[in-house]
Short mmCIF file of C-alpha atoms in Angstrom, two decimals:
data_model
loop_
_atom_site.label_atom_id
_atom_site.label_comp_id
_atom_site.label_asym_id
_atom_site.label_seq_id
_atom_site.Cartn_x
_atom_site.Cartn_y
_atom_site.Cartn_z
CA GLU A 1 -11.27 13.99 11.01
CA ALA A 2 -8.37 11.52 11.21
CA GLN A 3 -6.36 11.79 8.05
CA VAL A 4 -3.05 11.73 6.25
CA THR A 5 -2.51 14.63 3.88
CA GLN A 6 -0.01 14.99 1.09
CA ASN A 7 1.03 17.99 -0.95
CA PRO A 8 1.20 18.56 -3.77
CA ARG A 9 -1.24 16.07 -5.24
CA TYR A 10 0.13 16.51 -8.74
CA LEU A 11 3.53 17.74 -9.81
CA ILE A 12 5.31 17.98 -13.13
CA THR A 13 8.95 18.95 -12.90
CA VAL A 14 12.21 18.67 -14.80
CA THR A 15 15.26 16.53 -14.23
CA GLY A 16 17.53 17.80 -11.49
CA LYS A 17 15.20 20.32 -9.89
CA LYS A 18 14.98 19.57 -6.17
CA LEU A 19 11.51 18.97 -4.81
CA THR A 20 9.80 18.04 -1.58
CA VAL A 21 6.52 16.18 -1.14
CA THR A 22 5.01 16.83 2.25
CA CYS A 23 3.11 14.33 4.38
CA SER A 24 1.26 15.18 7.54
CA GLN A 25 -0.94 13.13 9.88
CA ASN A 26 -3.18 14.30 12.72
CA MET A 27 -3.46 11.00 14.60
CA ASN A 28 -0.31 11.20 16.71
CA HIS A 29 1.05 8.13 14.92
CA GLU A 30 4.61 7.06 15.56
CA TYR A 31 5.13 5.03 12.39
CA MET A 32 5.13 6.71 9.00
CA SER A 33 6.28 5.47 5.62
CA TRP A 34 6.55 6.38 1.98
CA TYR A 35 5.66 4.11 -0.93
CA ARG A 36 5.88 4.44 -4.66
CA GLN A 37 3.54 2.65 -7.02
CA ASP A 38 4.39 1.78 -10.58
CA PRO A 39 2.36 -0.23 -13.09
CA GLY A 40 2.89 -3.95 -12.63
CA LEU A 41 5.04 -3.50 -9.53
CA GLY A 42 2.57 -2.82 -6.76
CA LEU A 43 3.51 -0.63 -3.82
CA ARG A 44 7.15 -0.53 -2.82
CA GLN A 45 8.39 1.03 0.38
CA ILE A 46 10.91 3.86 -0.01
CA TYR A 47 11.61 4.92 3.57
CA TYR A 48 9.96 4.55 6.91
CA SER A 49 10.17 6.17 10.33
CA MET A 50 9.46 4.55 13.66
CA ASN A 51 9.37 7.87 15.50
CA VAL A 52 10.85 11.37 15.60
CA GLU A 53 14.46 11.40 14.40
CA VAL A 54 14.33 7.67 13.60
CA THR A 55 14.26 6.80 9.91
CA ASP A 56 15.36 3.82 7.87
CA LYS A 57 15.54 2.67 4.27
CA GLY A 58 12.84 0.60 2.68
CA ASP A 59 13.20 -1.44 -0.49
CA VAL A 60 13.81 1.37 -3.00
CA PRO A 61 15.53 4.29 -1.20
CA GLU A 62 17.95 5.33 -3.95
CA GLY A 63 17.45 8.95 -5.00
CA TYR A 64 15.27 9.86 -2.02
CA LYS A 65 15.75 11.44 1.39
CA VAL A 66 13.41 11.85 4.30
CA SER A 67 13.38 13.62 7.63
CA ARG A 68 11.28 13.29 10.76
CA LYS A 69 11.77 16.38 12.89
CA GLU A 70 8.20 16.41 14.15
CA LYS A 71 5.89 13.52 14.85
CA ARG A 72 3.18 14.68 12.49
CA ASN A 73 5.34 15.38 9.43
CA PHE A 74 7.38 13.10 7.20
CA PRO A 75 8.52 14.89 4.03
CA LEU A 76 9.97 13.06 1.05
CA ILE A 77 12.84 14.88 -0.64
CA LEU A 78 14.12 14.30 -4.16
CA GLU A 79 17.43 16.15 -4.35
CA SER A 80 17.93 15.61 -8.07
CA PRO A 81 14.85 14.01 -9.61
CA SER A 82 15.22 11.80 -12.65
CA PRO A 83 12.61 10.46 -15.10
CA ASN A 84 12.70 7.02 -13.46
CA GLN A 85 11.22 8.63 -10.35
CA THR A 86 8.03 9.39 -12.25
CA SER A 87 5.50 7.51 -10.16
CA LEU A 88 2.51 7.66 -7.83
CA TYR A 89 3.62 8.24 -4.25
CA PHE A 90 1.74 7.38 -1.08
CA CYS A 91 2.45 8.30 2.50
CA ALA A 92 1.07 6.09 5.26
CA SER A 93 0.93 6.17 9.04
CA ARG A 94 -0.06 4.00 11.99
CA THR A 95 0.65 3.71 15.68
CA ALA A 96 3.77 1.85 16.78
CA THR A 97 1.70 -0.70 18.66
CA GLY A 98 -1.26 -0.78 16.34
CA GLY A 99 -1.73 -3.54 13.86
CA LEU A 100 -1.09 -3.18 10.19
CA ASN A 101 -4.86 -3.23 9.77
CA GLU A 102 -4.84 0.27 11.25
CA GLN A 103 -2.55 1.81 8.67
CA PHE A 104 -3.87 4.96 7.01
CA PHE A 105 -2.83 6.01 3.53
CA GLY A 106 -2.66 9.53 2.20
CA PRO A 107 -4.42 10.46 -1.07
CA GLY A 108 -1.31 10.11 -3.20
CA THR A 109 0.99 12.42 -5.17
CA ARG A 110 1.41 11.89 -8.87
CA LEU A 111 4.88 13.01 -9.89
CA THR A 112 6.13 13.38 -13.44
CA VAL A 113 9.79 14.11 -14.04
CA LEU A 114 10.58 15.27 -17.58
CA GLN B 1 13.76 -10.66 -1.20
CA LYS B 2 10.44 -11.84 0.12
CA GLU B 3 7.78 -11.90 -2.57
CA VAL B 4 4.06 -11.64 -2.93
CA GLU B 5 2.62 -12.74 -6.25
CA GLN B 6 -0.72 -12.00 -7.82
CA ASN B 7 -2.14 -12.52 -11.26
CA SER B 8 -2.29 -9.03 -12.74
CA GLY B 9 -5.45 -9.80 -14.69
CA PRO B 10 -7.63 -8.24 -15.81
CA LEU B 11 -10.15 -10.59 -14.28
CA SER B 12 -13.55 -10.05 -15.80
CA VAL B 13 -16.74 -11.39 -14.19
CA PRO B 14 -20.41 -10.69 -14.86
CA GLU B 15 -22.47 -8.78 -12.33
CA GLY B 16 -23.78 -11.07 -9.61
CA ALA B 17 -21.04 -13.66 -10.03
CA ILE B 18 -18.33 -14.64 -7.55
CA ALA B 19 -14.94 -13.05 -8.16
CA SER B 20 -11.97 -15.05 -6.91
CA LEU B 21 -8.64 -13.32 -6.41
CA ASN B 22 -5.52 -15.22 -5.46
CA CYS B 23 -2.18 -14.40 -3.91
CA THR B 24 0.88 -16.46 -3.01
CA TYR B 25 3.72 -15.45 -0.74
CA SER B 26 7.24 -16.66 -0.20
CA ASP B 27 7.91 -16.04 3.51
CA ARG B 28 6.67 -18.92 5.66
CA GLY B 29 7.08 -16.72 8.73
CA SER B 30 4.43 -14.23 7.63
CA GLN B 31 1.62 -13.92 10.13
CA SER B 32 -0.71 -11.25 8.81
CA PHE B 33 -2.38 -10.92 5.44
CA PHE B 34 -4.28 -8.03 3.98
CA TRP B 35 -6.46 -7.24 1.01
CA TYR B 36 -6.69 -3.67 -0.23
CA ARG B 37 -8.99 -2.26 -2.86
CA GLN B 38 -7.68 0.55 -5.00
CA TYR B 39 -9.71 2.56 -7.45
CA SER B 40 -7.79 4.15 -10.30
CA GLY B 41 -5.71 7.09 -9.07
CA LYS B 42 -6.88 6.67 -5.48
CA SER B 43 -5.17 5.41 -2.35
CA PRO B 44 -5.46 1.78 -1.23
CA GLU B 45 -8.35 1.01 1.10
CA LEU B 46 -8.15 -1.95 3.48
CA ILE B 47 -11.10 -4.28 3.01
CA MET B 48 -10.03 -7.49 4.73
CA PHE B 49 -7.30 -8.85 6.94
CA ILE B 50 -6.75 -12.37 8.17
CA TYR B 51 -4.33 -13.93 10.62
CA SER B 52 -5.49 -17.53 11.04
CA ASN B 53 -5.87 -20.42 8.66
CA GLY B 54 -9.34 -20.80 7.28
CA ASP B 55 -12.00 -18.38 6.18
CA LYS B 56 -12.98 -14.96 7.40
CA GLU B 57 -16.18 -13.41 6.16
CA ASP B 58 -17.27 -9.79 6.13
CA GLY B 59 -20.41 -9.05 4.17
CA ARG B 60 -19.86 -10.03 0.55
CA PHE B 61 -16.14 -10.55 1.11
CA THR B 62 -14.43 -13.73 2.27
CA ALA B 63 -10.71 -14.01 2.85
CA GLN B 64 -9.20 -17.50 2.83
CA LEU B 65 -5.79 -18.35 4.22
CA ASN B 66 -3.77 -21.53 3.80
CA LYS B 67 -0.40 -21.13 5.46
CA ALA B 68 0.80 -24.62 4.54
CA SER B 69 0.36 -23.82 0.85
CA GLN B 70 1.31 -20.18 1.33
CA TYR B 71 -1.65 -18.68 -0.39
CA VAL B 72 -4.37 -16.26 0.52
CA SER B 73 -7.45 -15.55 -1.53
CA LEU B 74 -10.31 -13.09 -1.62
CA LEU B 75 -13.80 -14.04 -2.74
CA ILE B 76 -16.32 -11.37 -3.63
CA ARG B 77 -19.86 -12.68 -3.79
CA ASP B 78 -22.62 -11.03 -5.81
CA SER B 79 -20.07 -8.87 -7.61
CA GLN B 80 -21.17 -5.36 -8.47
CA PRO B 81 -19.81 -2.93 -11.08
CA SER B 82 -18.67 -0.78 -8.14
CA ASP B 83 -16.31 -3.62 -7.18
CA SER B 84 -14.33 -2.93 -10.35
CA ALA B 85 -10.91 -1.91 -9.05
CA THR B 86 -7.42 -3.24 -8.49
CA TYR B 87 -7.07 -5.54 -5.50
CA LEU B 88 -3.74 -5.58 -3.70
CA CYS B 89 -2.60 -8.45 -1.55
CA ALA B 90 -0.15 -7.52 1.23
CA VAL B 91 1.79 -9.65 3.68
CA ASN B 92 3.58 -8.55 6.80
CA GLU B 93 7.32 -8.82 7.12
CA GLU B 94 9.40 -8.68 10.29
CA GLY B 95 9.49 -5.22 11.79
CA GLY B 96 5.98 -4.29 10.83
CA LYS B 97 6.63 -3.82 7.15
CA LEU B 98 4.10 -4.69 4.46
CA ILE B 99 5.10 -6.38 1.21
CA PHE B 100 2.58 -5.81 -1.56
CA GLY B 101 1.77 -7.88 -4.60
CA GLN B 102 1.45 -6.18 -7.96
CA GLY B 103 -2.33 -6.19 -7.77
CA THR B 104 -5.12 -7.86 -9.73
CA GLU B 105 -7.42 -5.70 -11.84
CA LEU B 106 -11.05 -6.77 -11.49
CA SER B 107 -13.72 -5.74 -13.96
CA VAL B 108 -17.37 -6.49 -13.18
CA LYS B 109 -19.55 -6.24 -16.27
CA PRO B 110 -23.21 -5.19 -15.91
#
């Protein structure tokens, strides 16, 4: 089954404790991205990757890092989480040539930073 | 910063009625427009996309695009309680990026 998976699905942590949210897709997609969703603000792109070893900032990259060492994986790293990073996070993927109507979203990770 | 605006709602309609959801966007160069449905705590699900001016129908859903006025709308005919969700409008930006509106919460009352 074609899918995007994220782990963990729920996480409660404390300020300053480094964490990683994993994202993996099994569709051989080149393009992957991370979004955060906050009430009243819709989905905002954090980082995206056009292919292996190619990443770039989205609209709200501050406080986040990403890496793309393998095509299937695109982890989101919070080196020193803060309460304002409490949010619902979504990973998404699509082919480089495919239309935006072929973008797949992961199930989401709800992060709470105390 | 390119913007996509939606009325956050909630929009409440009775079962069987037509729900009308609206979205405006700031970038005249946008070419592709998308409507996602999102149930609470779940990931967005694409339900409609439209590229050309006019209407596009798919079952009970109709997307309407007016590029001159920079708005796109979604009509849901014969609304059902299962249509109760947040509807996100998204517009493409250069480079294949999507800009999302804040979403409109729809509530369909039995």
